[in-house]
Coordinates of C-alpha atoms in Angstrom, one line a residue:
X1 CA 287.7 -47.5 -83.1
X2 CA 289.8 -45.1 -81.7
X3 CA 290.8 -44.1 -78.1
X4 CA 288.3 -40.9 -77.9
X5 CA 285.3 -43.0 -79.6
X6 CA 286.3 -45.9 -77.0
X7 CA 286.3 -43.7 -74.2
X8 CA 282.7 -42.2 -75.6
X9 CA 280.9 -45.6 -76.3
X10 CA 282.2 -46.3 -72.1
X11 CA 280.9 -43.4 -71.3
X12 CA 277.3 -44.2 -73.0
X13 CA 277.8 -47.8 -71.4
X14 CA 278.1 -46.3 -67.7
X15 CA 275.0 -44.2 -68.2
X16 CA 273.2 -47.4 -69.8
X17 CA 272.8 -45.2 -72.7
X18 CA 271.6 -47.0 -76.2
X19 CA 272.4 -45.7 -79.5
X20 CA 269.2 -45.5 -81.5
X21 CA 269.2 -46.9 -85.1
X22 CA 268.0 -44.2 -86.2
X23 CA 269.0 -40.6 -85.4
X24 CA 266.3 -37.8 -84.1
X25 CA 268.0 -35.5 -86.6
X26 CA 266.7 -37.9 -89.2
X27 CA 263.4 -39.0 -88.3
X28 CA 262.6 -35.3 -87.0
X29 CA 260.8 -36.5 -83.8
X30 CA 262.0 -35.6 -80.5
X31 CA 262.5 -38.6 -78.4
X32 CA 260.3 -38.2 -75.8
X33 CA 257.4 -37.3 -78.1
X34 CA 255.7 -40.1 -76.7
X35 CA 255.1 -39.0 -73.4
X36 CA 254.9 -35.1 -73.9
X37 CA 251.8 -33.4 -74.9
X38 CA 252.8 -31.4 -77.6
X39 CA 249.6 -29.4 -78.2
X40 CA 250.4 -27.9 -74.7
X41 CA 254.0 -27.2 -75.6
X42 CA 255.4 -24.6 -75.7
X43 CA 255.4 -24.6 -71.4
X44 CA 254.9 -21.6 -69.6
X45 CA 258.0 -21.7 -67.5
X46 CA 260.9 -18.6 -67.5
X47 CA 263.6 -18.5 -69.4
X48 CA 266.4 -20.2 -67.0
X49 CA 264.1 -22.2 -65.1
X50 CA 264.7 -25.7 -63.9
X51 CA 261.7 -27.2 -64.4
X52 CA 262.3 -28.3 -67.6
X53 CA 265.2 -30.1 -67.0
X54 CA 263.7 -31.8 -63.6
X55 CA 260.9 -33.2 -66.6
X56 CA 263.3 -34.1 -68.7
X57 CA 265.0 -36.4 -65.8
X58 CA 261.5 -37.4 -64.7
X59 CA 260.3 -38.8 -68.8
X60 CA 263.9 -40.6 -69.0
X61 CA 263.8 -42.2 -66.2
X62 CA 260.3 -43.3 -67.1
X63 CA 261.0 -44.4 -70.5
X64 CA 264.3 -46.5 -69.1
X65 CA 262.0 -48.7 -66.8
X66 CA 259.9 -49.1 -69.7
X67 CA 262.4 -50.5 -71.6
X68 CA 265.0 -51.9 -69.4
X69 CA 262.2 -53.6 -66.2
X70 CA 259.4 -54.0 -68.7
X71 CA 256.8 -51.0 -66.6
X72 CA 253.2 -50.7 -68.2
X73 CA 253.4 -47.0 -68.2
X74 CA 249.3 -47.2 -68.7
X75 CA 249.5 -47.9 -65.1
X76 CA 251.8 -44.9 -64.0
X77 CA 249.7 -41.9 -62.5
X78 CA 250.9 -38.6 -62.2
X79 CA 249.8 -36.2 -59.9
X80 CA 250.9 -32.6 -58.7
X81 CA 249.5 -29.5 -56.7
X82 CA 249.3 -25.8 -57.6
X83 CA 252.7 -23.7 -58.6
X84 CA 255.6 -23.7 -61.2
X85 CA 256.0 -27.3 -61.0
X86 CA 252.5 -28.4 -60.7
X87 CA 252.1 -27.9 -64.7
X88 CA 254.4 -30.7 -65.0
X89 CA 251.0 -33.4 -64.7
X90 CA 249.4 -31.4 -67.5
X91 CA 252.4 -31.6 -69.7
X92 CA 253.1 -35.5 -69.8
X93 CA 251.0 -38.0 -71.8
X94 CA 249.9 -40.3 -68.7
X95 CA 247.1 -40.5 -66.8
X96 CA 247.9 -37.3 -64.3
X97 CA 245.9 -35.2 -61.6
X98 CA 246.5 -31.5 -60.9
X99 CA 244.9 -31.4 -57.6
X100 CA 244.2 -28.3 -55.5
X101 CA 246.7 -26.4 -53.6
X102 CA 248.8 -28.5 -51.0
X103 CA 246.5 -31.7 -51.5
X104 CA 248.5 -33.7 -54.2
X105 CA 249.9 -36.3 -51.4
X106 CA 246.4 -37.0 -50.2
X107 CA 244.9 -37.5 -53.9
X108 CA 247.3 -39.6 -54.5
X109 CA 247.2 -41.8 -51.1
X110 CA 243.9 -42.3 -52.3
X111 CA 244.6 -43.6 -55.5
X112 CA 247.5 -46.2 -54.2
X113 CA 245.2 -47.2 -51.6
X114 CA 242.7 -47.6 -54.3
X115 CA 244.4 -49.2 -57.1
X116 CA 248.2 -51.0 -54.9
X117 CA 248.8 -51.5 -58.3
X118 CA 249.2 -48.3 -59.8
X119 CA 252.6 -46.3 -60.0
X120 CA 251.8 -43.1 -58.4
X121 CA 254.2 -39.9 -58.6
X122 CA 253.6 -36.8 -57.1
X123 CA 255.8 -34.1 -58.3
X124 CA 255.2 -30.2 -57.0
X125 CA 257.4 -27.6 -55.7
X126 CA 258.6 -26.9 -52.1
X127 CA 255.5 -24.6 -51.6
X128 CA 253.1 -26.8 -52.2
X129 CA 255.1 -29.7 -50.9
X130 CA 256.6 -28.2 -47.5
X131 CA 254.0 -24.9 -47.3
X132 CA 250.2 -26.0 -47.4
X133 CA 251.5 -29.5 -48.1
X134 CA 253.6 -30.2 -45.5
X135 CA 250.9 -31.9 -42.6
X136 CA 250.1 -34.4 -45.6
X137 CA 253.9 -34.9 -46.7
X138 CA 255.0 -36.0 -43.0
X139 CA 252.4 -38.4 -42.4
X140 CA 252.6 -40.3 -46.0
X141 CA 256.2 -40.6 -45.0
X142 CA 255.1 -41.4 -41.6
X143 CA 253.4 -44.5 -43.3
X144 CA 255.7 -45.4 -45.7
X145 CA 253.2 -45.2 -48.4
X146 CA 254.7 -46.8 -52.0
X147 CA 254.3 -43.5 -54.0
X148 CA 257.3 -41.4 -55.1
X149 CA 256.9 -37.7 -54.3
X150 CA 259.7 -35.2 -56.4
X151 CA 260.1 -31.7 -54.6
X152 CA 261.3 -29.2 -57.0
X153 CA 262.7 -26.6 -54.4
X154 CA 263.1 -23.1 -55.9
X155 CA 263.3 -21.3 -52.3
X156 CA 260.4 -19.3 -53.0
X157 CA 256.7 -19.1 -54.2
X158 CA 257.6 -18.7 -57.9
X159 CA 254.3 -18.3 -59.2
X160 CA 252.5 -15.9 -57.1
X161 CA 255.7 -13.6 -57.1
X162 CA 258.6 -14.7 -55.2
X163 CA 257.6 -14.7 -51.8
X164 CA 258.9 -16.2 -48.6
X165 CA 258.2 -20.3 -48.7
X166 CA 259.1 -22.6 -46.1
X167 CA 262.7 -23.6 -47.8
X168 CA 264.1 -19.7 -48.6
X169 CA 267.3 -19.8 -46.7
X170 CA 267.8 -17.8 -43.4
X171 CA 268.7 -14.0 -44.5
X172 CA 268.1 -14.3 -48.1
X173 CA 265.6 -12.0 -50.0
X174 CA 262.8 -12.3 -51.1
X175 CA 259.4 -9.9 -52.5
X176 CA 258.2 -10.1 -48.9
X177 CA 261.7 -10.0 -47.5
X178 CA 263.5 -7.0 -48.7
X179 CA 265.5 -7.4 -45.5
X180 CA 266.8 -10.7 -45.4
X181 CA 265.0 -13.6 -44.3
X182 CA 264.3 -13.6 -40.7
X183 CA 262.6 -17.3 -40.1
X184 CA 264.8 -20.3 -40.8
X185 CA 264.1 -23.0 -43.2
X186 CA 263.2 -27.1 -43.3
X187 CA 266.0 -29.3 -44.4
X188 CA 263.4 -31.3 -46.6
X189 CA 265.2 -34.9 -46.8
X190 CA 266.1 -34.3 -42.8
X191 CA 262.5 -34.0 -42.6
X192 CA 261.2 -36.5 -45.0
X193 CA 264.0 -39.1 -43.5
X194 CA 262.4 -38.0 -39.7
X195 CA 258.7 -38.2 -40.8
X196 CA 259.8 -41.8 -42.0
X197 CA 261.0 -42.1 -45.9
X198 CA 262.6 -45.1 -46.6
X199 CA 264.4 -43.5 -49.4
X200 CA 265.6 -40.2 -49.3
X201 CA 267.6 -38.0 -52.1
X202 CA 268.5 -34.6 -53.4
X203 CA 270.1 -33.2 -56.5
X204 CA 270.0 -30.1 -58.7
X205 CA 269.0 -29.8 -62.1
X206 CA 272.8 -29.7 -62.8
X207 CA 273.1 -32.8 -62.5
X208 CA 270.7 -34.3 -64.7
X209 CA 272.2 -38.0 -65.4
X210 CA 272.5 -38.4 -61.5
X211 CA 269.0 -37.7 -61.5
X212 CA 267.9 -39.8 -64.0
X213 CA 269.7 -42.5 -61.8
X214 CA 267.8 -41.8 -58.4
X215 CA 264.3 -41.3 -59.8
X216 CA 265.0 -44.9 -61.3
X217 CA 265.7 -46.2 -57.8
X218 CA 263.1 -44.2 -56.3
X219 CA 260.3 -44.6 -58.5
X220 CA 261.1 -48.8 -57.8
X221 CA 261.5 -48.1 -54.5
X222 CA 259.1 -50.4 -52.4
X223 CA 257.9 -47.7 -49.7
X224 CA 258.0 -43.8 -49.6
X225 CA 260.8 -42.6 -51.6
X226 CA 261.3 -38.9 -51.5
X227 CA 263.5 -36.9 -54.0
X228 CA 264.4 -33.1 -53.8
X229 CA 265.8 -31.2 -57.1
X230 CA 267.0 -27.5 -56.5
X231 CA 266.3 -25.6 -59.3
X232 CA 266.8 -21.9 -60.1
X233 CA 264.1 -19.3 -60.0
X234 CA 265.6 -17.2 -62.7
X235 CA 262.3 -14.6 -62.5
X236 CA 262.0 -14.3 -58.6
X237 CA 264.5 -15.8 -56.4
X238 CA 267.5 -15.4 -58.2
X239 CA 266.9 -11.6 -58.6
X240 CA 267.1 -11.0 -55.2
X241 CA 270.1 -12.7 -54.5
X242 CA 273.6 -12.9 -55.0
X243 CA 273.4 -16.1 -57.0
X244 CA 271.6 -14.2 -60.1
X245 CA 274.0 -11.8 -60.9
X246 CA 271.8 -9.0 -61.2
X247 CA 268.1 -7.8 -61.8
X248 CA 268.2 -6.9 -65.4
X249 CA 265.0 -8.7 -66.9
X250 CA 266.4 -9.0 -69.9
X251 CA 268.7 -11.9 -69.3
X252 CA 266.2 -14.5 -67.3
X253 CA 267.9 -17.0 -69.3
X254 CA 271.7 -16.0 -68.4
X255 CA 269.9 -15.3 -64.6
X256 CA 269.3 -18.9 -64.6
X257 CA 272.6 -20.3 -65.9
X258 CA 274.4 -18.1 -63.8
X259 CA 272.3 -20.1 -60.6
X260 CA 273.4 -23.2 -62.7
X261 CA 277.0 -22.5 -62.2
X262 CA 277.1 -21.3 -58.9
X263 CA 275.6 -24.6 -57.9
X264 CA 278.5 -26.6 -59.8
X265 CA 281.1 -25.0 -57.6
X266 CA 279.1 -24.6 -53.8
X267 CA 278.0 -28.4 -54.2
X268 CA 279.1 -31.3 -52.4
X269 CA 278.1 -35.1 -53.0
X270 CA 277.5 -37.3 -50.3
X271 CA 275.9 -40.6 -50.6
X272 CA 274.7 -42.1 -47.8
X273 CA 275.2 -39.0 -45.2
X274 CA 272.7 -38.6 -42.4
X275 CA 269.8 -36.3 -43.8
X276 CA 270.6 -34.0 -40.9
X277 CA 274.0 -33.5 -42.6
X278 CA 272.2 -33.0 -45.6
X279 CA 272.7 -29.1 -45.4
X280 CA 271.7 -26.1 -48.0
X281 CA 274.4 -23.6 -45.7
X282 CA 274.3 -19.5 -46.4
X283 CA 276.5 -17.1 -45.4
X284 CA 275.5 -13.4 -43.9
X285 CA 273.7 -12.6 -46.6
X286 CA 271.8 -15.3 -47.8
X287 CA 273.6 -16.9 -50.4
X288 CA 273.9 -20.8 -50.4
X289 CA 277.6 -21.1 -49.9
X290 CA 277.3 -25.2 -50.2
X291 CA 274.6 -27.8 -51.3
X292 CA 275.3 -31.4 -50.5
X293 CA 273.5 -33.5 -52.7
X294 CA 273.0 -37.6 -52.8
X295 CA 271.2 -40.5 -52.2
X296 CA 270.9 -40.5 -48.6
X297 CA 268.8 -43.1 -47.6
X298 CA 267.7 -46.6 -48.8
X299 CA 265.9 -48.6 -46.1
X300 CA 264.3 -51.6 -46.9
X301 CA 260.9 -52.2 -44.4
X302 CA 257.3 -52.9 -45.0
X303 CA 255.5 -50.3 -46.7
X304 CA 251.6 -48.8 -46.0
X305 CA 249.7 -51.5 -48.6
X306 CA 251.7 -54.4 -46.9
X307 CA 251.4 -53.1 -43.2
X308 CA 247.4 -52.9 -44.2
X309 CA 247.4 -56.6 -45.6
X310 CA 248.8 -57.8 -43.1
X311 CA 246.0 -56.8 -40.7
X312 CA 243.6 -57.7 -43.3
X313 CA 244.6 -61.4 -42.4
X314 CA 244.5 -61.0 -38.9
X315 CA 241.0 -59.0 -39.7
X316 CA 239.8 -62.1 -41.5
X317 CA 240.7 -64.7 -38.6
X318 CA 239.4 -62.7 -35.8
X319 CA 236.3 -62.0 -38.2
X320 CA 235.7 -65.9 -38.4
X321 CA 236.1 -66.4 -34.9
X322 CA 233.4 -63.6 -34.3
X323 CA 231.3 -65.0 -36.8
X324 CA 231.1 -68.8 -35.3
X325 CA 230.9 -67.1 -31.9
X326 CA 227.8 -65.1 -33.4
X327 CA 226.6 -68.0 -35.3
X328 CA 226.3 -70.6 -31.7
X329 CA 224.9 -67.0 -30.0
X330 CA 221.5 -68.7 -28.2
X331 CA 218.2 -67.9 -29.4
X332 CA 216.1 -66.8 -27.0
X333 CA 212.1 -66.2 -27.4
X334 CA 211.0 -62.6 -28.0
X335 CA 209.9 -60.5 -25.2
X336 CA 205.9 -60.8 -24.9
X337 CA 205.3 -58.3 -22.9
X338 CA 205.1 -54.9 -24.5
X339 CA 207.2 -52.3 -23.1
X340 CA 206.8 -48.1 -23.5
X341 CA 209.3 -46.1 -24.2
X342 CA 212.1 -46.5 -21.2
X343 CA 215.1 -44.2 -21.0
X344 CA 217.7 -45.5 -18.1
X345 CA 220.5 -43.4 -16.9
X346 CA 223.9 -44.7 -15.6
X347 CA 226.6 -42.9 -13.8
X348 CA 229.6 -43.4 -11.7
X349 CA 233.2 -42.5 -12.2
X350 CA 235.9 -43.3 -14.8
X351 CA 237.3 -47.5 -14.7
X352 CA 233.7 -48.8 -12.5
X353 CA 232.5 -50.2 -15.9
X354 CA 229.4 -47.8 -16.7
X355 CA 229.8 -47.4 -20.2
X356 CA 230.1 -51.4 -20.2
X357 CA 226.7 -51.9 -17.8
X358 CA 225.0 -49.4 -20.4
X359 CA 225.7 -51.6 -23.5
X360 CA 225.0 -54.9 -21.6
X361 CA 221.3 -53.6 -20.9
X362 CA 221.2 -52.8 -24.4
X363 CA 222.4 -56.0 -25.9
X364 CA 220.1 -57.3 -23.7
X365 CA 217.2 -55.7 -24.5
X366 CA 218.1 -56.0 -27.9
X367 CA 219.7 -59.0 -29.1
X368 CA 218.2 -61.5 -26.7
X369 CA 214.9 -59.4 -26.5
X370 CA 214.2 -58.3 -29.8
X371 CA 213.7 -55.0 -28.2
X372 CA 214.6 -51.8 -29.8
X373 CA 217.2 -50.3 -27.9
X374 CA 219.6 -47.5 -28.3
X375 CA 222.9 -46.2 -26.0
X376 CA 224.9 -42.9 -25.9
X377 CA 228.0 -42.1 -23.4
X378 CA 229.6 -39.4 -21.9
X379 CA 232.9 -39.0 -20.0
X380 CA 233.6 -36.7 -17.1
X381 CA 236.4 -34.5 -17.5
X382 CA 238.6 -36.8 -15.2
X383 CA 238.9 -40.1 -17.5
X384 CA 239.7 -41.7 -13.4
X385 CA 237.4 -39.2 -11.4
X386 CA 234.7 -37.1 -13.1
X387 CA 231.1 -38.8 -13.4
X388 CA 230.5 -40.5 -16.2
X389 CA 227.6 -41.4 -17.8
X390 CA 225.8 -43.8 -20.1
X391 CA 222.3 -43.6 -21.5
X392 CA 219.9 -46.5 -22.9
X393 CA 216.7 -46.4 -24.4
X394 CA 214.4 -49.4 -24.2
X395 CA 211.1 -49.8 -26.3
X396 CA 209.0 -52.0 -28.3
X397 CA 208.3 -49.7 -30.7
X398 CA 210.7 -48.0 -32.8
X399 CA 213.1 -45.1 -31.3
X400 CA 213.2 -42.1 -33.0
X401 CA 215.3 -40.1 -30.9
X402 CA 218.0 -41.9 -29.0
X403 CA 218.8 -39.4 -26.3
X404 CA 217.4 -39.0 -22.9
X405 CA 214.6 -36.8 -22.6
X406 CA 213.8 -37.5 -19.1
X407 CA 214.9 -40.6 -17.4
X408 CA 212.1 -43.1 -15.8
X409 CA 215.5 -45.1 -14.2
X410 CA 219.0 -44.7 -12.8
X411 CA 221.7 -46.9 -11.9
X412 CA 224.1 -44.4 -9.4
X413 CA 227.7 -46.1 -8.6
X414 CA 229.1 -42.4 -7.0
X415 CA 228.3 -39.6 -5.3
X416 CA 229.4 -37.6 -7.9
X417 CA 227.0 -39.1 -10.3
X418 CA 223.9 -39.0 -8.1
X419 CA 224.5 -35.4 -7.3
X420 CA 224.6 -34.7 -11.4
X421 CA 221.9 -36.9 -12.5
X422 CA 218.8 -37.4 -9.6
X423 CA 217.6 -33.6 -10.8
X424 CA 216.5 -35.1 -13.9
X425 CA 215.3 -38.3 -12.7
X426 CA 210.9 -38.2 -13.8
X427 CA 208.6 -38.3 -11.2
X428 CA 207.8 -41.7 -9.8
X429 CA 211.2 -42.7 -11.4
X430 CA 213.3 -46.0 -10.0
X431 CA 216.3 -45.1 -8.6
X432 CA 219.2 -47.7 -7.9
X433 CA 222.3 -47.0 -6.2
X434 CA 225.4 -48.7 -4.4
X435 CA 225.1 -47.4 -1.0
X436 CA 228.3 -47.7 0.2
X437 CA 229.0 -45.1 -2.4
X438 CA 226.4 -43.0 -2.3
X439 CA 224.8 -41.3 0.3
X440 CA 221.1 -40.0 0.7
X441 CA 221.4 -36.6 1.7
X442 CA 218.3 -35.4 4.0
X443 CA 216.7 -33.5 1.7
X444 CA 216.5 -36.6 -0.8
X445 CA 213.8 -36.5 -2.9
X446 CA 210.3 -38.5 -1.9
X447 CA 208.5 -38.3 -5.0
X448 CA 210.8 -41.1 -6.6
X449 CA 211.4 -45.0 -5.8
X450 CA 215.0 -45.4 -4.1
X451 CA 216.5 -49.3 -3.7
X452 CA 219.9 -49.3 -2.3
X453 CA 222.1 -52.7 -2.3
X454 CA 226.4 -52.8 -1.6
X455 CA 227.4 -54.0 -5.0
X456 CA 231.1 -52.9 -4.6
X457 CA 231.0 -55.4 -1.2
X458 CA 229.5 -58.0 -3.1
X459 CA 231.9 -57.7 -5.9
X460 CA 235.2 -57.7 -3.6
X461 CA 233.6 -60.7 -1.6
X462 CA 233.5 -62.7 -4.9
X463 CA 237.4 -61.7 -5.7
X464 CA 236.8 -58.8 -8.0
X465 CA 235.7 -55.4 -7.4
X466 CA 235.6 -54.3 -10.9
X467 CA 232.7 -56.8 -11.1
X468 CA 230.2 -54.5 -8.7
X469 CA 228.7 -52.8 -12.3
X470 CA 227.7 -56.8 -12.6
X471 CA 225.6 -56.8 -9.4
X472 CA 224.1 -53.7 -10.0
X473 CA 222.5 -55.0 -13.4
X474 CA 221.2 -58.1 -11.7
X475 CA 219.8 -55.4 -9.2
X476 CA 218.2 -53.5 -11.6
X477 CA 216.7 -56.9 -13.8
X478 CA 214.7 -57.8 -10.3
X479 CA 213.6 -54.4 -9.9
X480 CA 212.8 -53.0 -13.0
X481 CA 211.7 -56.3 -14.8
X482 CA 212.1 -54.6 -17.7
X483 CA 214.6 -57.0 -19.3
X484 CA 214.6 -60.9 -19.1
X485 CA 217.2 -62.3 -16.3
X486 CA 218.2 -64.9 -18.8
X487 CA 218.8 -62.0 -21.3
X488 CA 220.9 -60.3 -19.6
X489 CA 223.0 -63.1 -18.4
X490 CA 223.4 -64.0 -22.2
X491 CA 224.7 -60.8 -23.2
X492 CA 227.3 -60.8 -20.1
X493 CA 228.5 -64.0 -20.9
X494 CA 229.1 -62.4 -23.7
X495 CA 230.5 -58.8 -23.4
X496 CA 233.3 -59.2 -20.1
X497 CA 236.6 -61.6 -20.4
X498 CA 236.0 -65.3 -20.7
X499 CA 238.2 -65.9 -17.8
X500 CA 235.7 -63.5 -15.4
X501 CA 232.4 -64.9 -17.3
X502 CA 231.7 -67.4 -13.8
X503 CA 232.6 -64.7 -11.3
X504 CA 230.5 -62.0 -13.3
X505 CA 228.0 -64.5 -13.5
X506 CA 227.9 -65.4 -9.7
X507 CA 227.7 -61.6 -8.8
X508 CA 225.1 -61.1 -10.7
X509 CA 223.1 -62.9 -8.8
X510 CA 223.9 -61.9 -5.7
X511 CA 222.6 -58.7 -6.8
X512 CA 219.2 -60.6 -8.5
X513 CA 218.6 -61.9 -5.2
X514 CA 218.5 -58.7 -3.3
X515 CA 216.6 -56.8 -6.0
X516 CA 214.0 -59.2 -5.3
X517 CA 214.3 -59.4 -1.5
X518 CA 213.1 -56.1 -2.1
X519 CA 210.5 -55.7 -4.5
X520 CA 208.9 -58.8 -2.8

């Protein structure tokens, strides 16, 4: 062998190149045949474009895993959004998506979520990517989904015409920017690396081999692995700017090679600089003066499948412990007594537990009652000052609207409350209210039932004043009747902290007792 075929056969061993045993030449088929759809060849892309060198990259690298890791390429899905690069799904023989403009990440979070073990690519330009796209690119990142997304960047919105896109660098032209660029651009792997990739890269289509090398890596990658490939627009971009050497439609193909070149001599590889470094830099007018290119990230950390399984155990335990908790829950007789329709209203302001007393009446009711019962909130403005207000329906019979229509009770822990709600309170209505919150102004109304009893006092007596939403259930079980006293001690038992269950428990009777010291 001699020096220049050693040197050759090194070369070939570097790039984990294998001879075949038979050449193309002879066998006539192209050897990615497998993989390409040929009755939708020949593609639509310019003369000079990139795109079909980033495919090329993308069906090597493919066919190398294949080979060299064993992949099942029947479990590879392809999917892409709407431009230049989205034909890329339609031109590959795998299962592939074209999905509508900007929403290829999301279809294909969806399908990883659906199917972990599926090998899901996204590949679509910067517009669709970075432009529409670009809410659903940062938070896939953000979650470090296992899906492999390829940003073909060609500065522009190459299909619809060559307008400003979110990457066309500061002062360069465009069809809607005759003048120079005025907005400034994303660094995509800076934002990608930012958003939370745990593999970030960028090349041009010059360098193909190099590609081929990171979209192995990438597509293996356990997490979000982001890859960005410049790539001349030979039709749009390029002639508008200094890198295409001229307008002259006649040489799209020369446009394009002369992109090509310039890229050999601006660019600048940097493995393993900080995406923020990662810079696409242009002078006064617009031309990219210097691309650095690399792998620039490579972080090994629990991706968005494992992060859900992972709470899917948890799930299951705390699931189990609910469950026997659920399955000792005591049985208590039905209530005998039929009851009509019943719509109670709560209020009081933000942290004095009135969304909590709300549900409590209707577990009551409810689950120890086998009552039909239904509850709806609302917040004040102030989550620590405005009224807020809960509403349950009790009946026997089925509910078929949930919401108040006109309250025939109301449990009032503020001022604030009473002023809002007693208005709608129904004639001959019960109301209940702490008064040491709330005061009875003169002109209170005499065509209702009012019962007052100090349920914050009784609360801080017992050593907790959040408990005073406690006593004023017990004091509206004695009064109102409506639900069973030992039904409503079950279902607080069950809804405040175990540690409070005795104190809660004590207060409400405190508040039982005076409820019936009353009505009595």
């Amino acid at each position: 062998m001699t020096t220049d075929e050693m040197e050759r056969s090194e070369r070939l061993r570097i790039m984990n190149y294998d001879t075949p045993a038979v050449s193309d030449w002879e066998t006539g088929l192209h050897p990615m045949d497998d993989l390409l759809r040929g009755e939708r060849l020949p593609h639509i892309w310019c003369q000079g474009c990139g795109l079909g060198t980033a495919l090329t990259s993308f069906i090597s690298s493919l066919q190398w895993l294949e080979k060299n890791q064993g992949w099942d390429l029947d479990k590879v899905a392809v999917v892409s959004g709407i431009g230049c690069t989205g034909r890329i799904a339609g031109y590959v023989r795998l299962d592939s998506f074209h999905t509508t403009h900007g929403r290829a990440i999301p279809f294909a979070t969806g399908l990883k979520i659906a199917n972990p073990e599926l090998k899901v690519i996204v590949i679509s330009g910067d517009g669709d990517m970075a432009g529409i796209g670009g809410n659903h690119l940062i938070h896939a990142a953000r979650r470090n989904l296992s899906i492999t997304v390829v940003c073909v960047n060609n500065f522009n919105y190459g299909m619809t015409g060559g307008q400003v896109g979110p990457t066309t660098p500061h002062e360069a032209r465009a069809v809607t920017a005759q003048y120079g660029n005025y907005e400034f651009p994303f660094n995509l792997p800076y934002l990608a690396a930012a958003s939370g990739a745990s593999f970030v890269a960028r090349w041009t289509t010059l360098h193909a081999r190099q590609l081929d090398w990171t979209l192995r890596k990438a597509l293996n990658h356990s997490g979000f692995s982001f890859v960005e490939i410049i790539a001349p627009c030979s039709t749009a971009y390029a002639r508008w700017n200094p890198e295409g050497k001229g307008l002259d439609p006649e040489n799209l193909r020369r446009r394009g090679l002369e992109v090509m070149k310039h890229y050999q001599n601006i660019g600048r590889t940097e493995h393993g600089v900080h995406p923020k470094d990662a810079h696409i830099k242009v002078n006064e007018s617009g031309e990219v003066i210097e691309i650095v290119e690399g792998e620039f990230l490579q972080e090994s950390r629990p991706d968005f499948i494992e992060a859900i399984n992972q709470r899917k155990d948890q799930a299951e335990k705390y699931w189990q412990g609910e469950k026997d908790a659920l399955d000792k829950r005591k049985k208590l007789p039905p209530k005998k007594e039929q009851v009509s329709r019943t719509e109670i209203q709560l209020g009081g302001f933000g942290g004095q537990g009135i969304m909590s007393a709300g549900k409590i009446i209707g577990m009551a009711a409810s689950v120890y009652n086998n009552l039909e019962a239904c509850f709806t909130q609302s917040y004040g403005p102030e989550a620590r000052g405005g009224a807020a207000g809960s509403q349950v329906v009790i009946s026997s019979k089925p509910i078929h609207h949930p919401h108040l229509t006109q309250p025939t009770s109301m449990i009032m822990m503020s001022q604030g409350a009473y002023d809002k709600y007693i208005t709608d309170l129904k004639q001959d209505g019960v109301l209940l209210i702490d008064d040491e919150l709330v005061t009875l102004p003169e002109d209170h109304r005499d065509d209702i039932k009012t019962y007052g009893v100090s349920a914050t006092k009784i609360a801080k007596e017992a050593g907790n004043n959040r408990a005073a939403n406690t006593a004023m259930l017990g004091f509206w079980t004695a009064v109102e009747g409506i639900v069973d006293k030992e039904a409503m001690q079950e279902a607080i038992a069950e809804s405040v902290p175990s540690k409070t269950v005795s104190l809660n428990l004590e207060v409400f009777e405190a508040g039982y007792k005076r409820g019936l010291e009353l009505v009595e």
